[in-house]
CSV table of C-alpha atoms and ligand atoms in Angstrom, one decimal:
chain,number,residue,atom,x,y,z
B,1,MET,CA,102.6,126.5,78.2
B,2,ALA,CA,103.4,123.3,76.2
B,3,THR,CA,107.1,124.1,76.6
B,4,ARG,CA,106.7,124.6,80.3
B,5,ARG,CA,104.7,121.4,80.6
B,6,SER,CA,107.2,119.4,78.6
B,7,PHE,CA,110.0,120.8,80.8
B,8,LEU,CA,108.2,119.9,84.0
B,9,LYS,CA,107.5,116.4,82.7
B,10,ALA,CA,111.2,116.0,81.7
B,11,SER,CA,112.3,117.3,85.1
B,12,VAL,CA,110.1,114.9,87.0
B,13,GLN,CA,111.4,112.0,84.9
B,14,GLY,CA,114.9,113.3,85.4
B,15,SER,CA,114.4,113.5,89.1
B,16,LEU,CA,113.2,110.0,89.4
B,17,ALA,CA,116.1,108.8,87.3
B,18,ILE,CA,118.5,110.6,89.5
B,19,GLY,CA,117.4,108.3,92.3
B,20,ALA,CA,119.8,105.9,90.7
B,21,VAL,CA,122.8,107.8,92.0
B,22,SER,CA,124.5,105.4,94.2
B,23,ILE,CA,124.7,106.2,97.9
B,24,LEU,CA,126.4,104.1,100.5
B,25,PRO,CA,123.6,102.1,102.1
B,26,THR,CA,125.2,102.7,105.6
B,27,VAL,CA,124.8,106.4,105.2
B,28,LEU,CA,121.1,106.3,104.6
B,29,SER,CA,120.1,103.0,106.2
B,30,SER,CA,118.4,104.9,109.0
B,31,CYS,CA,117.0,107.6,106.8
B,32,SER,CA,114.5,106.3,104.3
B,33,SER,CA,112.6,108.8,102.2
B,34,SER,CA,115.3,111.3,102.9
B,35,LYS,CA,115.6,114.2,100.5
B,36,LYS,CA,118.2,114.4,97.9
B,37,THR,CA,118.6,117.7,96.0
B,38,SER,CA,120.0,117.8,92.5
B,39,GLY,CA,120.3,120.3,89.7
B,40,SER,CA,116.9,119.3,88.2
B,41,GLY,CA,114.9,119.1,91.3
B,42,SER,CA,114.5,117.0,94.4
B,43,VAL,CA,113.9,113.4,94.9
B,44,PHE,CA,113.2,111.0,97.7
B,45,THR,CA,115.4,108.0,98.4
B,46,THR,CA,113.9,104.9,99.9
B,47,LEU,CA,116.3,101.9,100.6
B,48,PRO,CA,115.5,98.2,101.0
B,49,ASN,CA,115.9,98.0,104.8
B,50,GLN,CA,113.0,98.9,107.1
B,51,THR,CA,113.5,102.1,109.0
B,52,PRO,CA,112.4,102.2,112.6
B,53,LEU,CA,108.8,102.9,113.2
B,54,PRO,CA,108.7,106.7,114.1
B,55,TYR,CA,106.4,106.0,117.2
B,56,ALA,CA,105.5,103.1,119.5
B,57,TYR,CA,103.1,100.3,118.4
B,58,ASN,CA,100.4,101.7,120.7
B,59,ALA,CA,101.0,105.4,119.8
B,60,LEU,CA,98.1,105.6,117.3
B,61,GLU,CA,95.5,104.1,119.7
B,62,PRO,CA,92.5,104.1,119.8
B,63,ILE,CA,92.5,104.6,116.0
B,64,ILE,CA,95.0,101.9,115.2
B,65,ASP,CA,95.5,99.3,117.9
B,66,ALA,CA,98.9,98.2,119.1
B,67,GLN,CA,98.5,94.6,118.0
B,68,THR,CA,97.6,95.6,114.4
B,69,MET,CA,100.6,97.9,114.3
B,70,GLU,CA,103.0,95.3,115.7
B,71,ILE,CA,101.9,92.6,113.3
B,72,HIS,CA,101.7,95.0,110.4
B,73,TYR,CA,105.2,96.5,110.9
B,74,SER,CA,107.1,93.5,112.3
B,75,LYS,CA,105.5,90.7,110.2
B,76,HIS,CA,103.9,92.0,107.0
B,77,ALA,CA,106.1,95.0,106.2
B,78,ALA,CA,109.2,93.1,107.4
B,79,ALA,CA,108.5,90.3,104.9
B,80,TYR,CA,108.2,92.8,102.0
B,81,SER,CA,111.7,94.2,102.9
B,82,LYS,CA,113.2,90.7,103.2
B,83,ASN,CA,111.7,89.4,100.0
B,84,LEU,CA,112.7,92.6,98.2
B,85,LYS,CA,116.3,92.1,99.2
B,86,GLU,CA,116.1,88.5,97.9
B,87,ALA,CA,114.7,89.7,94.6
B,88,MET,CA,117.4,92.4,94.3
B,89,ALA,CA,120.1,89.9,94.9
B,90,ALA,CA,118.6,87.3,92.5
B,91,GLU,CA,118.1,90.0,89.8
B,92,SER,CA,121.5,91.6,90.3
B,93,VAL,CA,120.3,95.1,91.4
B,94,ALA,CA,123.3,97.0,92.7
B,95,ASP,CA,123.4,97.7,96.4
B,96,GLY,CA,122.3,101.3,97.1
B,97,THR,CA,119.8,101.4,94.3
B,98,SER,CA,116.8,103.3,95.5
B,99,LEU,CA,113.3,101.9,95.4
B,100,GLU,CA,112.3,105.0,93.4
B,101,THR,CA,114.7,103.8,90.7
B,102,ILE,CA,113.6,100.2,90.8
B,103,LEU,CA,109.9,101.0,90.7
B,104,GLY,CA,110.3,103.4,87.8
B,105,LYS,CA,111.3,100.4,85.7
B,106,VAL,CA,109.7,97.6,87.6
B,107,SER,CA,108.2,96.1,84.4
B,108,ALA,CA,111.8,94.9,83.7
B,109,TYR,CA,111.8,92.8,86.9
B,110,SER,CA,110.0,89.8,88.4
B,111,ALA,CA,106.6,89.8,90.0
B,112,LYS,CA,108.5,89.2,93.3
B,113,MET,CA,110.3,92.6,92.8
B,114,ARG,CA,107.0,94.3,91.9
B,115,ASN,CA,105.0,93.0,94.9
B,116,ASN,CA,107.7,93.3,97.5
B,117,GLY,CA,109.4,96.5,96.2
B,118,GLY,CA,105.9,98.1,96.1
B,119,GLY,CA,105.1,96.6,99.5
B,120,HIS,CA,108.2,97.9,101.1
B,121,TYR,CA,108.0,101.4,99.6
B,122,ASN,CA,104.3,101.8,100.4
B,123,HIS,CA,104.7,100.8,104.0
B,124,GLU,CA,107.8,103.0,104.5
B,125,LEU,CA,105.7,105.9,103.3
B,126,PHE,CA,102.6,104.8,105.2
B,127,TRP,CA,104.3,104.9,108.7
B,128,LYS,CA,105.5,108.4,108.1
B,129,CYS,CA,102.2,109.6,106.9
B,130,MET,CA,100.7,109.0,110.4
B,131,LYS,CA,101.4,110.6,113.8
B,132,PRO,CA,100.1,110.3,117.3
B,133,ASN,CA,98.8,113.1,119.6
B,134,GLY,CA,95.7,114.3,117.9
B,135,GLU,CA,94.2,115.5,114.7
B,136,GLN,CA,96.2,118.0,112.7
B,137,GLN,CA,94.9,120.4,110.1
B,138,VAL,CA,96.5,120.7,106.7
B,139,THR,CA,97.7,124.3,106.1
B,140,GLY,CA,99.9,126.4,103.8
B,141,LYS,CA,100.8,125.6,100.2
B,142,LEU,CA,99.4,122.1,100.4
B,143,LEU,CA,96.0,123.3,101.6
B,144,THR,CA,96.0,125.9,98.8
B,145,ALA,CA,96.8,123.2,96.2
B,146,ILE,CA,94.2,120.8,97.6
B,147,GLU,CA,91.5,123.5,97.4
B,148,ALA,CA,92.6,124.4,93.9
B,149,SER,CA,92.4,120.8,92.7
B,150,PHE,CA,89.4,119.5,94.7
B,151,ASN,CA,87.5,122.7,95.5
B,152,SER,CA,87.7,122.2,99.3
B,153,PHE,CA,89.3,120.0,101.9
B,154,GLY,CA,86.0,118.3,102.5
B,155,ASN,CA,85.7,117.4,98.9
B,156,PHE,CA,89.2,116.1,98.9
B,157,LYS,CA,88.4,113.9,101.9
B,158,THR,CA,85.3,112.6,100.2
B,159,LYS,CA,87.2,111.7,97.0
B,160,LEU,CA,90.1,110.0,98.8
B,161,THR,CA,87.6,108.1,100.9
B,162,GLU,CA,85.6,107.0,97.8
B,163,SER,CA,88.9,105.9,96.1
B,164,ALA,CA,89.8,103.8,99.2
B,165,MET,CA,86.3,102.4,99.6
B,166,THR,CA,85.9,101.3,96.0
B,167,ARG,CA,89.3,99.5,95.7
B,168,PHE,CA,88.0,95.9,95.5
B,169,GLY,CA,90.1,93.5,97.5
B,170,SER,CA,93.6,94.7,98.6
B,171,GLY,CA,95.4,97.9,97.6
B,172,TRP,CA,96.1,101.5,98.4
B,173,ALA,CA,94.5,104.9,97.8
B,174,TRP,CA,96.8,107.8,97.1
B,175,LEU,CA,97.1,111.6,97.0
B,176,TYR,CA,99.9,112.0,94.4
B,177,LEU,CA,101.5,114.6,92.2
B,178,ASP,CA,101.1,113.6,88.6
B,179,THR,CA,103.7,114.2,85.9
B,180,ASP,CA,102.2,117.6,85.1
B,181,LYS,CA,102.6,118.5,88.8
B,182,LYS,CA,98.9,118.4,89.5
B,183,LEU,CA,97.4,116.8,92.6
B,184,GLN,CA,95.4,113.7,91.9
B,185,ILE,CA,93.6,110.9,93.8
B,186,ALA,CA,93.6,107.3,92.7
B,187,SER,CA,93.8,103.8,94.0
B,188,THR,CA,96.1,101.0,92.9
B,189,PRO,CA,95.7,97.2,93.4
B,190,ASN,CA,97.9,95.0,95.6
B,191,GLN,CA,101.2,96.7,96.3
B,192,ASP,CA,101.3,98.8,93.1
B,193,ASN,CA,101.8,102.5,93.3
B,194,PRO,CA,102.1,105.6,91.0
B,195,LEU,CA,105.9,105.4,90.8
B,196,MET,CA,105.6,102.1,88.8
B,197,ASP,CA,106.2,102.3,85.1
B,198,LEU,CA,103.4,99.8,84.6
B,199,SER,CA,100.8,101.7,86.7
B,200,PRO,CA,98.0,103.4,84.8
B,201,VAL,CA,98.3,106.3,87.3
B,202,LYS,CA,101.7,107.9,87.4
B,203,GLY,CA,103.4,110.4,89.6
B,204,ILE,CA,104.9,110.9,93.1
B,205,PRO,CA,102.9,109.5,96.0
B,206,LEU,CA,102.5,112.1,98.7
B,207,LEU,CA,100.0,110.4,101.1
B,208,GLY,CA,98.8,106.8,101.0
B,209,ILE,CA,96.3,104.7,102.9
B,210,ASP,CA,96.7,100.9,103.1
B,211,VAL,CA,93.3,99.2,102.6
B,212,TRP,CA,94.6,95.7,102.8
B,213,GLU,CA,92.5,94.0,105.6
B,214,HIS,CA,95.7,93.3,107.6
B,215,ALA,CA,95.8,97.1,108.2
B,216,TYR,CA,92.5,97.2,110.0
B,217,TYR,CA,90.7,93.9,110.4
B,218,LEU,CA,91.5,93.2,114.1
B,219,LYS,CA,89.8,96.4,115.2
B,220,TYR,CA,87.4,97.2,112.4
B,221,GLN,CA,86.6,93.8,110.9
B,222,ASN,CA,84.5,94.5,107.7
B,223,LYS,CA,84.0,98.2,108.5
B,224,ARG,CA,86.6,99.7,106.1
B,225,ALA,CA,84.6,103.0,106.0
B,226,ASP,CA,85.1,103.5,109.8
B,227,TYR,CA,88.9,102.7,109.5
B,228,ILE,CA,89.3,105.2,106.7
B,229,ASP,CA,87.2,107.9,108.5
B,230,ASN,CA,89.3,107.5,111.7
B,231,TRP,CA,92.6,107.3,109.7
B,232,PHE,CA,92.1,111.0,108.7
B,233,LYS,CA,92.6,111.8,112.4
B,234,VAL,CA,96.2,110.4,112.5
B,235,ILE,CA,97.5,111.9,109.2
B,236,ASN,CA,100.9,113.6,109.7
B,237,TRP,CA,100.1,116.7,107.6
B,238,ASP,CA,103.5,118.3,108.4
B,239,PHE,CA,105.2,115.4,106.7
B,240,VAL,CA,102.9,115.4,103.7
B,241,GLN,CA,103.2,119.1,103.4
B,242,LYS,CA,107.1,118.9,103.4
B,243,ARG,CA,106.9,116.1,100.8
B,244,TYR,CA,104.7,118.2,98.6
B,245,GLU,CA,106.9,121.3,98.9
B,246,THR,CA,109.9,119.2,98.0
B,247,VAL,CA,108.5,118.0,94.7
B,248,ALA,CA,105.9,120.5,93.6
Q,301,MN3,MN1,100.0,96.8,104.8
């Protein structure tokens, strides 16, 4: 068991490191979080440019209003991408280096790299974790794993909600796969995430909720609990499931 665990640990670390493989930015510029398969497993590749929002600004209404989506994507998230590219240029990070690679050793870079690299990565994932057209149920291997880790889907929802509610100030709550390939829930402050070497919680984020006020304040004001409860109705479980099956 110890051997298997060490092997898994090594292959997760290996997979993250393999994100360093340089890929022409033009090839993947429209394909963030695409899957790359290697001998030791599969990784995701997120690049510094914003990918197009996978739906219209108003597509998630009434749960997330169009104005919030437009400001969030075209102002907040766009600024993270722009500032990340500035930091990469200033700190001589090679073109084509993935965010997964940068975040895995983010302690070696500036606060600007940490805040904007995390900010860009988290939002690229966040848009894909949501979908319009009605509430979807989680099924298949991911549901089995959620039930094994948290007893029931209801209990998972309660724990993720608690994690998002108790994050003081700005941050994110995550469902992530830890380095022992176990599902875990945790929150991180600001734009940190479990890929970061300096994060106390480490692993591969599968699903994340943005609890910065800019994500919900126009519609929900101080009612973070209502935003979180409604957000569960727009989760793109097909996407999260595929992500889980790629790395589990
Ligand atoms: Mn945000």
